Short mmCIF file of C-alpha atoms in Angstrom, two decimals:
data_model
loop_
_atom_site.label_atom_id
_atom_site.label_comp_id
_atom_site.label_asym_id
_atom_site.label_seq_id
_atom_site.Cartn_x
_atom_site.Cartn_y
_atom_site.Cartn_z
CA UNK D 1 -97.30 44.05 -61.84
CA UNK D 2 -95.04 42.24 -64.24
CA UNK D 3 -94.08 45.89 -66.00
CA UNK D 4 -92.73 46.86 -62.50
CA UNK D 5 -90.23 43.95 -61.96
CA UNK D 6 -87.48 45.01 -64.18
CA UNK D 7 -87.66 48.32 -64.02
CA UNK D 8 -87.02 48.04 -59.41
CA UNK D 9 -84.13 45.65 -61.18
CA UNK D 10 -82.53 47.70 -63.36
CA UNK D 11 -82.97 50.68 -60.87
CA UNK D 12 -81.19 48.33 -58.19
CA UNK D 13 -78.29 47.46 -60.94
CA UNK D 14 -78.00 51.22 -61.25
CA UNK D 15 -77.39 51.75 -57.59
CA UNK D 16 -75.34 48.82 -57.45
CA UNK D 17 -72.83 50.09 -60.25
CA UNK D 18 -73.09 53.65 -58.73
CA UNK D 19 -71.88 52.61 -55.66
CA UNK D 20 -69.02 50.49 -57.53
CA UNK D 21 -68.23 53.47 -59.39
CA UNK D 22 -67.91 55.48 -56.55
CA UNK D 23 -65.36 52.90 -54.64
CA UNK D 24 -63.06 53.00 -57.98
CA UNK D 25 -59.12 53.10 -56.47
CA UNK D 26 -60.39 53.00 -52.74
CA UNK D 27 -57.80 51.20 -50.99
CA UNK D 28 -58.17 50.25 -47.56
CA UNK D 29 -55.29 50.65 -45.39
CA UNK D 30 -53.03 47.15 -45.61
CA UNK D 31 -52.05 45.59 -42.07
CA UNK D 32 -49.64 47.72 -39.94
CA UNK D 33 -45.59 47.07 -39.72
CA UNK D 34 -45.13 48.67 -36.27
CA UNK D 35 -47.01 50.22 -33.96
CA UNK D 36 -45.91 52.81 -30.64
CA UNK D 37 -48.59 53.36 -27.90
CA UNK D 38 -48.02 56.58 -25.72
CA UNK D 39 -49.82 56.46 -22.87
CA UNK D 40 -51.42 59.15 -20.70
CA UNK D 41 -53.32 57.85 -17.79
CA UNK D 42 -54.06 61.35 -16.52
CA UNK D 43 -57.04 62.31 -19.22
CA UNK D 44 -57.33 58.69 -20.24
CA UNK D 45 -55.34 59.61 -23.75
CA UNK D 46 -53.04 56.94 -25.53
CA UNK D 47 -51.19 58.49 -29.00
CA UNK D 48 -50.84 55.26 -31.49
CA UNK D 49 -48.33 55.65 -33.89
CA UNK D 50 -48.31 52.72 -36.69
CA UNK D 51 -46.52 52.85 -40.11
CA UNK D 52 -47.89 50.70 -42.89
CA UNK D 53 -46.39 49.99 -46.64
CA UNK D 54 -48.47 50.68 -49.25
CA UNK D 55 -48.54 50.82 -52.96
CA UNK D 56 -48.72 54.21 -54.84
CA UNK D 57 -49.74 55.02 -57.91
CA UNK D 58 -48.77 57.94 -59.67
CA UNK D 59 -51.72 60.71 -60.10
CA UNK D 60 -54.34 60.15 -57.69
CA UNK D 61 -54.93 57.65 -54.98
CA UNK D 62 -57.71 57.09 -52.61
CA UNK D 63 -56.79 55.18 -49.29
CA UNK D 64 -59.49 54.36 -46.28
CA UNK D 65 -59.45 54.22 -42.61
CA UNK D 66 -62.22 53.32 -40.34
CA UNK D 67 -61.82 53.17 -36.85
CA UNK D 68 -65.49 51.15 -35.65
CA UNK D 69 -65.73 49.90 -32.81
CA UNK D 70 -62.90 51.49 -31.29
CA UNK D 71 -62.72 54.79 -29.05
CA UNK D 72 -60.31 56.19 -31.83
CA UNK D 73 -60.81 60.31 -31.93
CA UNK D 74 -61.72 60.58 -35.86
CA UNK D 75 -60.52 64.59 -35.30
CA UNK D 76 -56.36 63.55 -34.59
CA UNK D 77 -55.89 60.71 -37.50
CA UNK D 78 -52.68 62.00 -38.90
CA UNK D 79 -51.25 60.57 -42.39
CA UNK D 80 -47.73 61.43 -43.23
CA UNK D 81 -45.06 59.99 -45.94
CA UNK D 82 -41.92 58.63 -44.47
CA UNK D 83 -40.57 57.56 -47.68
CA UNK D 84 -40.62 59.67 -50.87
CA UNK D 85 -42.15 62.64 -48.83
CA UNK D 86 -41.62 65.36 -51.78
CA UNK D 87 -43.18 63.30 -54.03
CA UNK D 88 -46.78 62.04 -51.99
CA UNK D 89 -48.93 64.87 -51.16
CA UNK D 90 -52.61 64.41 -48.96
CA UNK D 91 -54.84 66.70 -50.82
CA UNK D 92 -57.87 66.23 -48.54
CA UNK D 93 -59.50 64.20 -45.81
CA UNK D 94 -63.59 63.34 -46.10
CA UNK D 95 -65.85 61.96 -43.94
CA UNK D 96 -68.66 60.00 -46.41
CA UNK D 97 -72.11 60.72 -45.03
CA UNK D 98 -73.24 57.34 -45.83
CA UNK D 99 -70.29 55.88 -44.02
CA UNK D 100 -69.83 56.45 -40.53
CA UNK D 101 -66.64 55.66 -38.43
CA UNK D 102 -64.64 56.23 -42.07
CA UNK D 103 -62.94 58.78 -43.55
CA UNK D 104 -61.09 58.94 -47.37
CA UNK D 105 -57.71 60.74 -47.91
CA UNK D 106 -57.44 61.84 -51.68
CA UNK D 107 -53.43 61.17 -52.05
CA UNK D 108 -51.52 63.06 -54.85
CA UNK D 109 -48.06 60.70 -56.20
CA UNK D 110 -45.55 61.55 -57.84
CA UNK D 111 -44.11 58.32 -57.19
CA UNK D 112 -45.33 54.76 -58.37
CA UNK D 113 -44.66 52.20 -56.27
CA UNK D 114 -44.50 50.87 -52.95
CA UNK D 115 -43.09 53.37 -49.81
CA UNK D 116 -43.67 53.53 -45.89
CA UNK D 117 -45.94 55.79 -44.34
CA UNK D 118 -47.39 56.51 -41.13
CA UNK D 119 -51.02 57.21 -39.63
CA UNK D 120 -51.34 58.66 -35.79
CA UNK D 121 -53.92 59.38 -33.86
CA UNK D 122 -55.45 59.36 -30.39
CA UNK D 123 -57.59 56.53 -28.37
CA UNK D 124 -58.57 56.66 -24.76
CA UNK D 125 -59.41 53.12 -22.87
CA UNK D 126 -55.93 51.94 -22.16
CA UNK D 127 -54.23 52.85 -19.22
CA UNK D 128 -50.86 51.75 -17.11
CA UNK D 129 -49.93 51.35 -13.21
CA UNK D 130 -46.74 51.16 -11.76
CA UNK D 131 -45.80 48.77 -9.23
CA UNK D 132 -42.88 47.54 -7.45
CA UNK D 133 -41.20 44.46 -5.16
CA UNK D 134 -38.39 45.42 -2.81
CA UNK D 135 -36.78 42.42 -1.36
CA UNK D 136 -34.09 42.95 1.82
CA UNK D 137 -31.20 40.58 2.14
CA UNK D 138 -31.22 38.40 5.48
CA UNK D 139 -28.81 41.07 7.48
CA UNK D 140 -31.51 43.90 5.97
CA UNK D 141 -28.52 46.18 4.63
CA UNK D 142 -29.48 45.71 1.01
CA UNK D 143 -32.50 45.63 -1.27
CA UNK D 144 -33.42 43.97 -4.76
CA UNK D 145 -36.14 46.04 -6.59
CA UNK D 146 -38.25 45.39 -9.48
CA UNK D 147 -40.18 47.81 -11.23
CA UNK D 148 -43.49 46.95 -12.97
CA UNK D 149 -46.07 48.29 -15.20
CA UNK D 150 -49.70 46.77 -15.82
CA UNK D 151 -50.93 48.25 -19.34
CA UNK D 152 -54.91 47.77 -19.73
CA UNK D 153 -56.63 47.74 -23.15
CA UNK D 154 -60.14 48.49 -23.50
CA UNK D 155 -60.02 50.55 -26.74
CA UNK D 156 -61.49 48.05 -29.11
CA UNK D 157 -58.04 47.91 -31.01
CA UNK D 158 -55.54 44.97 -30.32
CA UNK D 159 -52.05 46.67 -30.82
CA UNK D 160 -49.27 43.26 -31.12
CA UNK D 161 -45.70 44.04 -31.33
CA UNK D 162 -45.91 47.22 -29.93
CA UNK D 163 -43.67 49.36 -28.45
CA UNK D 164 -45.18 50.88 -25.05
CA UNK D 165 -44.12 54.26 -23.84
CA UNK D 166 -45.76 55.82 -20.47
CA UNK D 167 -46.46 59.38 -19.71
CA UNK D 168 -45.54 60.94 -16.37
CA UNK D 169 -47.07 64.00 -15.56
CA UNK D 170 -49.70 66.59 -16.50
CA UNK D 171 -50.77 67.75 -19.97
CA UNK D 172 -53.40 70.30 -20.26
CA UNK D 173 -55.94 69.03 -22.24
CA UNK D 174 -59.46 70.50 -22.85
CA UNK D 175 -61.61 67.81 -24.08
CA UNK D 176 -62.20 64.06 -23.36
CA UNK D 177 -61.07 61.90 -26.64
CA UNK D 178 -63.30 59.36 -25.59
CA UNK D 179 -66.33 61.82 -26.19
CA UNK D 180 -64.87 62.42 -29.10
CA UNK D 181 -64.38 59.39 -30.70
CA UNK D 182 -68.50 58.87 -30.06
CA UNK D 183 -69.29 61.54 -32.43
CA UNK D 184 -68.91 63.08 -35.76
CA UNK D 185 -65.27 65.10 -35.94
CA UNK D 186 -65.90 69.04 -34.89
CA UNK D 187 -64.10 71.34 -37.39
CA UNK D 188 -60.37 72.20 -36.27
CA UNK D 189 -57.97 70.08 -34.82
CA UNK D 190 -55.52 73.29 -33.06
CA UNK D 191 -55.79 71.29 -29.25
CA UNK D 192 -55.28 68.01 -31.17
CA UNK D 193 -52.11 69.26 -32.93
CA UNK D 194 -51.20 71.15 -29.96
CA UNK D 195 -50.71 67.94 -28.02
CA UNK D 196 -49.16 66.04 -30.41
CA UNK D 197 -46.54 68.83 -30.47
CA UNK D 198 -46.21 68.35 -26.75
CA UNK D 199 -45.82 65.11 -27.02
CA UNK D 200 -43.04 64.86 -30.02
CA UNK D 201 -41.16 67.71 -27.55
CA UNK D 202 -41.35 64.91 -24.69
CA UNK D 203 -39.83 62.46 -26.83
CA UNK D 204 -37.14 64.30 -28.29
CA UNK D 205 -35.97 65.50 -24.63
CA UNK D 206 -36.38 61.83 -23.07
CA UNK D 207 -34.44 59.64 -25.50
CA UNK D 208 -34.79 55.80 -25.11
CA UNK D 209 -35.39 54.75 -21.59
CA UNK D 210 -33.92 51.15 -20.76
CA UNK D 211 -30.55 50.48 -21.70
CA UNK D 212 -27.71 48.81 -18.82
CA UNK D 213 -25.59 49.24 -16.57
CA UNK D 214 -24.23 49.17 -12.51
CA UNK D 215 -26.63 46.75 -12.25
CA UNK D 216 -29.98 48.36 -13.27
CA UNK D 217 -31.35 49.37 -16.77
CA UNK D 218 -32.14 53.19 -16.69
CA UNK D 219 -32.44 55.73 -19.56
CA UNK D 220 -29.38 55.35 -22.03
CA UNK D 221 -29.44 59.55 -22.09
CA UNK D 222 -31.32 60.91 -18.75
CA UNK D 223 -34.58 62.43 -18.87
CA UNK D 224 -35.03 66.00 -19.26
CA UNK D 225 -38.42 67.02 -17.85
CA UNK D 226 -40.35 69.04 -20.39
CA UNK D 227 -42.13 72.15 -19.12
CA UNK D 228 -44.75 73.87 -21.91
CA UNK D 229 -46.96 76.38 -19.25
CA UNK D 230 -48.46 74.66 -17.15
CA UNK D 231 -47.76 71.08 -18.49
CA UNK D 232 -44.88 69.89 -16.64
CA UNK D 233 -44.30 65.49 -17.73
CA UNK D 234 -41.83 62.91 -19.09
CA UNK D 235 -42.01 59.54 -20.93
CA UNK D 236 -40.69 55.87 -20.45
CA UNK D 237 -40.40 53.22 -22.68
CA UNK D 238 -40.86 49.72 -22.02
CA UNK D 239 -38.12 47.72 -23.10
CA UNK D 240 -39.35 45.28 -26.08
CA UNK D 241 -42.24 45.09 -28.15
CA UNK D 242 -45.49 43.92 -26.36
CA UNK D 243 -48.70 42.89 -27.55
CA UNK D 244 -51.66 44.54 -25.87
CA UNK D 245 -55.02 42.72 -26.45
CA UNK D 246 -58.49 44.45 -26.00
CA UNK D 247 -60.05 43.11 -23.47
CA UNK D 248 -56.60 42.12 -21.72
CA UNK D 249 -53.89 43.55 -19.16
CA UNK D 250 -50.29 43.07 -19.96
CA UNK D 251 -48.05 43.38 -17.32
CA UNK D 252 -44.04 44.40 -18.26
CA UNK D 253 -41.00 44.59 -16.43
CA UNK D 254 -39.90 48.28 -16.76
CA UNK D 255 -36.66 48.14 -14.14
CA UNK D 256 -34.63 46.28 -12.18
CA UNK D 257 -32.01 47.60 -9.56
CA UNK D 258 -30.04 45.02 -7.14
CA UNK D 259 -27.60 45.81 -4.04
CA UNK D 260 -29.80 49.55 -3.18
CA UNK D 261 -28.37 50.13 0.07
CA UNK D 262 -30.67 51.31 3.03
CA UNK D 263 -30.78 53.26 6.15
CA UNK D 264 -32.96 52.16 8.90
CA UNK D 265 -34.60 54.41 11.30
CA UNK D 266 -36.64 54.22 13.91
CA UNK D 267 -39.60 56.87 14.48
CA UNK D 268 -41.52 58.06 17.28
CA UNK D 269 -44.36 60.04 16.82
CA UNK D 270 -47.57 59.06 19.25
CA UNK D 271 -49.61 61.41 16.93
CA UNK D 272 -48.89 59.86 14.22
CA UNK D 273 -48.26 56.14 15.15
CA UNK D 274 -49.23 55.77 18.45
CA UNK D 275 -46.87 54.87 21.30
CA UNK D 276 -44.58 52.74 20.02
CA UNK D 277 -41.45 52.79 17.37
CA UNK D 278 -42.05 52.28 13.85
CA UNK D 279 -39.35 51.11 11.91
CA UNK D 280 -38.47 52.89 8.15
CA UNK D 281 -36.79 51.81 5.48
CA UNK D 282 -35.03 55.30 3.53
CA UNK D 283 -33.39 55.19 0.51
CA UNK D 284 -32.95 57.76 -2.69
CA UNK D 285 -33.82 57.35 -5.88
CA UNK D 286 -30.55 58.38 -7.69
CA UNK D 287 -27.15 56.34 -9.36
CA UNK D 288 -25.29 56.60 -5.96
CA UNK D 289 -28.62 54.51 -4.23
CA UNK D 290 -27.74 51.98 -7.45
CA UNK D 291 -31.45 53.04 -8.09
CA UNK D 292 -30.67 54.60 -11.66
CA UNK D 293 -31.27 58.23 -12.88
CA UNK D 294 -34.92 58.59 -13.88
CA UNK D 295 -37.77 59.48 -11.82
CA UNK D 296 -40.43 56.86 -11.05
CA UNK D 297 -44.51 56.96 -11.52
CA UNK D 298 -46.36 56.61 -8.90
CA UNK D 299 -47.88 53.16 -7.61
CA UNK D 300 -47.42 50.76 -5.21
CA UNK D 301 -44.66 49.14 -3.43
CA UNK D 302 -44.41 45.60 -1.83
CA UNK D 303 -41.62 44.85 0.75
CA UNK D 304 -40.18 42.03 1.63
CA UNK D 305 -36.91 40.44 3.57
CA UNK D 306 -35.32 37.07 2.48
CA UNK D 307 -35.25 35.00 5.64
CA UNK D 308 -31.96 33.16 3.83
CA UNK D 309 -34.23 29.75 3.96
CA UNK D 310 -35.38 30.24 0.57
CA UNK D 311 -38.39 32.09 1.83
CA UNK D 312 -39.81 35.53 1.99
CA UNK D 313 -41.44 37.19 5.29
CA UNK D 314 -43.56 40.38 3.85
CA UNK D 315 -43.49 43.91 5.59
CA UNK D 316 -45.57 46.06 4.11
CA UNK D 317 -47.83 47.49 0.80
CA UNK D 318 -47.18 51.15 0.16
CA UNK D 319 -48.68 53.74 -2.51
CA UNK D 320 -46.32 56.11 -3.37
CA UNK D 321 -46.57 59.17 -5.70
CA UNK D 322 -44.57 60.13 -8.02
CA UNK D 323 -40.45 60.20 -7.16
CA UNK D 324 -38.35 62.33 -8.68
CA UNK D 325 -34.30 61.78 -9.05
CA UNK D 326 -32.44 62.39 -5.86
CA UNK D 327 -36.19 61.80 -3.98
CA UNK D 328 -36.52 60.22 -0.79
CA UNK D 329 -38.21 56.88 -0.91
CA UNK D 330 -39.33 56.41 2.86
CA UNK D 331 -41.13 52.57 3.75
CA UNK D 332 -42.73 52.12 7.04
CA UNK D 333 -43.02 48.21 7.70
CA UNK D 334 -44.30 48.70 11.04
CA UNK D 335 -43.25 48.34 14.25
CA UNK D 336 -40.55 46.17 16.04
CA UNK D 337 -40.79 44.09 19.17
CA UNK D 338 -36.98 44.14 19.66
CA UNK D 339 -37.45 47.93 20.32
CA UNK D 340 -38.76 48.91 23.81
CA UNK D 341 -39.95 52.90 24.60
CA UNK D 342 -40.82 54.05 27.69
CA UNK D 343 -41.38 57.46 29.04
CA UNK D 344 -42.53 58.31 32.73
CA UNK D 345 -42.82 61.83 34.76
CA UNK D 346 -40.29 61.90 37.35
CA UNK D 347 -41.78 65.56 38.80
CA UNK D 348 -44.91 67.68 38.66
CA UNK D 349 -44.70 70.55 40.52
CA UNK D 350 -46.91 74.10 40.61
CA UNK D 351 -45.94 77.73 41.02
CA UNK D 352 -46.28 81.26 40.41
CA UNK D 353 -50.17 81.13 41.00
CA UNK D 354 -53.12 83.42 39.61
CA UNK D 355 -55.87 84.63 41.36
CA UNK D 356 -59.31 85.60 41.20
CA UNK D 357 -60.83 87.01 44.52
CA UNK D 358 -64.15 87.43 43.08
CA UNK D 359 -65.01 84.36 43.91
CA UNK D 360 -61.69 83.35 44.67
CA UNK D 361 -60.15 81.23 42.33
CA UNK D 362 -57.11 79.94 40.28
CA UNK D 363 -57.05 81.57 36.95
CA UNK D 364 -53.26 81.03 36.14
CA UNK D 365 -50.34 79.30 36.89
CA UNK D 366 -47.00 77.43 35.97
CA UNK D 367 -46.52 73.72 35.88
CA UNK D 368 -42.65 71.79 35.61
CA UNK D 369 -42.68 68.18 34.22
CA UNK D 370 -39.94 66.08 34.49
CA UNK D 371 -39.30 62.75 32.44
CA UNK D 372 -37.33 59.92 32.10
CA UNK D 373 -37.16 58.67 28.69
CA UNK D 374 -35.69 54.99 27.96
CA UNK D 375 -34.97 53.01 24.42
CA UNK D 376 -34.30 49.40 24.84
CA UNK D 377 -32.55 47.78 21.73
CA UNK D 378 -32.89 43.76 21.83
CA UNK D 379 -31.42 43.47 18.30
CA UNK D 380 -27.80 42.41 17.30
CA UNK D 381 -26.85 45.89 15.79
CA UNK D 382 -27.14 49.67 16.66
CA UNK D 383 -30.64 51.27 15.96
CA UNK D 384 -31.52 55.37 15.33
CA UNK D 385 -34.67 56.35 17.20
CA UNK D 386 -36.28 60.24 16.08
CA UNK D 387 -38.38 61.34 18.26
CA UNK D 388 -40.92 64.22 18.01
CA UNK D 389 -43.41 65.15 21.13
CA UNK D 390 -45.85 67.32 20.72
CA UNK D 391 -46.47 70.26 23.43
CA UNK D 392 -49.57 72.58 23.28
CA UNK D 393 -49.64 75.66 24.30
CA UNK D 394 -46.57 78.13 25.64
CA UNK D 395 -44.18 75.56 26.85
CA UNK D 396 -40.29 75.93 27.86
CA UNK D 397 -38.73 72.51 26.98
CA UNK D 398 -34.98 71.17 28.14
CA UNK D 399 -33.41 68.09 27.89
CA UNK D 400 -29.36 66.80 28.29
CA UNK D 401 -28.67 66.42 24.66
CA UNK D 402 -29.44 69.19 21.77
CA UNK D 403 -33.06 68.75 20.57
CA UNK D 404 -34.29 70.92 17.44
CA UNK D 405 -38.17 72.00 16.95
CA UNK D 406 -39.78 70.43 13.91
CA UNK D 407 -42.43 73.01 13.98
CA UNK D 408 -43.66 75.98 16.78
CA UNK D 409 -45.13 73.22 19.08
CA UNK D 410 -43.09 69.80 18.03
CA UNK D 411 -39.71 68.89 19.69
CA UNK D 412 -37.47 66.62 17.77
CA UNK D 413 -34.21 64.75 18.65
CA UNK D 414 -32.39 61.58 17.57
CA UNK D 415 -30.99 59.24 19.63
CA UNK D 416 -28.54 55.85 18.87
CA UNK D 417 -28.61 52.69 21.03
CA UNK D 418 -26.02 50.23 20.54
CA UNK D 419 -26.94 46.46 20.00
CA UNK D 420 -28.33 44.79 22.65
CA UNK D 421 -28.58 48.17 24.76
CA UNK D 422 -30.55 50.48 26.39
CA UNK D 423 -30.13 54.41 26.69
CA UNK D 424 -31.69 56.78 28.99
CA UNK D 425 -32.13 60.24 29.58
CA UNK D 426 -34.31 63.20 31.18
CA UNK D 427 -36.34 66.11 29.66
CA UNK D 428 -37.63 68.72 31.76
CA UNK D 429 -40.86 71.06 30.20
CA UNK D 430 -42.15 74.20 32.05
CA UNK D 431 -45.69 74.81 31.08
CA UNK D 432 -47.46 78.24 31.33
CA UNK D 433 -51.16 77.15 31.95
CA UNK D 434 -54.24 79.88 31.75
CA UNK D 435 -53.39 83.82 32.20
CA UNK D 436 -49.86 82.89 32.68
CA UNK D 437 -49.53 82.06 28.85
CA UNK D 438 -48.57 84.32 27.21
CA UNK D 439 -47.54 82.79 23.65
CA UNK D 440 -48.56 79.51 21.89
CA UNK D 441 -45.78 77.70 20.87
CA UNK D 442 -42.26 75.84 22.56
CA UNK D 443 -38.71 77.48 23.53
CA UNK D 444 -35.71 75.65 23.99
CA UNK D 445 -33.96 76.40 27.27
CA UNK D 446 -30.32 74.93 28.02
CA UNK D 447 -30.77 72.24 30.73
#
């Protein structure tokens, strides 16, 4: 027993100075100087960008990266020179057996000293959302609106100081980086260096996002949305660095736009919204709205009016995709008891009857509607009321004023009340009912 002892000691010593031996020049990455996230919610993808100093040697250098614990896809870790580029050369990339969640680059210098580089790659678990207050003044003629955007990190990585940039849009992509980043790296990286193309191609066309100006910050150069196939997306950036903890949710101003001007409108549509007026608020995305010139995500928007007592009454919570420049941004905040609607028949009458002597029985005939339509306006300033009724079946429809059809069997006209008015007016409808239609869908006769 005693002969064993140092021989399991010396063959442990052995190992130990193997291992040693093997480790000679390995130099694990030193603590990043920046770091960019850009952030794809739509396949859960996030590109990190983070440069790092380090110290070169000339002839041949060894430099680790692990990514443990993290939902880091080992197959997209990038290392490129931005300093002394001709002179540092990555002669291969390993993945030590014994070592999972690390790989080695063997680095060729030229150069001895220290010099900037950079190391990319992709992470899923961190995502964004967009939201946004809209605040009316007192008279409801103007709007105050603040964009927002929520970043969540559950990556494993804490990225401080970062600089966040948000991708609208859709990238094909064929396989889930979080699956990835569970197992060992698959030869190949084409789809990996495919995207980061795409992505550099996004950035170049989008410039920096938030500069100032007529009262919002907006994109210093306007976006250009890139198009690659069927990829069709753009990019923000957040203003500032931010720090985005694992485990945490960071939430950013990304704009802010005051004085947007407003039109409100007035909508009736008892298929829609039942009997009674709902009020919108409509404005545009675009400069001449004082909304800016870049499109916004999609998310959710909270309205409110200042009642000019240093309080706020709330209207409404909206989701809204996606708006592109020049886009409609259309708020319902429901409906208004100042604004009366009423609609009775004035008329029914019969004709041009059908028969059917065996037994004898009506099988088809005509029917004529008349109505009296009436908008009462309680408020202090003129109001726009659209109107759409819809009428089944094969139906001739006149009224005093010029209505328009929406669609084959939806009549649509506007109407303005003054303040403190009412305004009426008649419609008359002649319906073909059983054999006596002939056609499924509304005419407009002159009244």
């Amino acid at each position: 027993m005693r002969s064993r002892l140092p021989i399991a000691v010396v063959a442990v010593l052995l190992a130990a100075a193997a291992a040693q031996a093997r480790n000679i020049d390995l130099v694990t990455l030193p603590p990043r100087d920046t770091v960019q996230l850009t952030i794809y919610n739509s396949e859960d993808l996030t590109l990190v960008k983070e440069t790092r100093s380090i110290a070169f040697k000339k002839g041949a250098n060894r430099l680790q990266f692990s990514w443990a614990g993290t939902l880091i896809d080992p197959t997209s870790v990038y290392f490129r020179p931005l300093e002394h580029e001709s002179e540092i050369e990555v002669l291969d990339t390993t993945f030590p057996a014994d070592r999972p969640q690390v790989l080695i680059w063997e680095v060729d210098s030229k150069f001895e000293g220290q010099a900037r580089v950079e190391v990319s790659y992709f992470t899923s678990g961190i995502a964004w959302s967009a939201d946004y207050v809209m605040i009316t003044n007192p008279e409801e003629t103007q709007m105050a609106c603040d964009g927002y955007v929520t970043v969540v990190n559950n990556s494993g990585e804490d990225y401080e100081r970062a600089q966040v940039r948000l991708v609208v849009g859709v990238i094909n992509l064929v396989e889930k980086i979080q699956q990835l980043a569970r197992g060992r790296p698959p030869p190949g990286g084409d789809k990996v260096e495919t995207l980061r193309g795409a992505i550099d191609d996004a950035e170049r066309a989008s410039g920096n996002l938030f500069g100032a100006g007529d009262g919002v910050a907006y994109l210093k150069r306007a976006p250009r949305i890139v198009k690659e196939g069927l990829s069709e997306y753009f990019i923000f950036t957040v203003e500032g660095e931010q720090t985005v903890k694992n485990g945490w949710a960071q939430r950013m101003v990304s704009f802010k736009a005051r004085e947007v001007p407003f039109e409100i409108l007035y909508r009736l549509r008892e298929h829609q919204y039942g009997p009674r007026p709902v009020r919108f608020f409509i404005l545009a995305n675009d400069t001449e709205h004082k909304m800016g010139e870049s499109p916004l995500p999609d998310g959710v928007i909270r309205v409110f009016r200042d009642n000019g007592k240093d309080g706020l009454a709330y209207y409404t919570t909206q989701a809204t995709k996606y708006i592109p420049i020049k886009e409609k941004v259309e708020l319902n905040v429901g409906t208004d008891d100042e604004i009366v609607y009423e609609r009775v028949v004035l008329d029914l009458a019969r004709s041009d009857f059908i028969f059917d002597h065996t037994p004898p029985v009506v099988v088809g005939w005509n029917e004529t509607r008349k109505w009296q339509e009436e908008v009462r306006n309680y408020r202090a300033k003129a109001i726009k009321v659209e109107i759409r009724h819809v009428l089944g079946g094969h139906v001739e429809f006149a009224m005093e004023d010029s209505p328009k059809l929406f669609d084959y069997h939806t009549v649509e006209y506007v109407v303005e009340v003054p303040a403190r008015q009412k305004q009426k007016w008649t419609s008359e409808g002649l319906f073909h009912l059983g054999q006596n239609q002939k056609q499924n869908r509304v005419e407009l006769k002159k009244d």
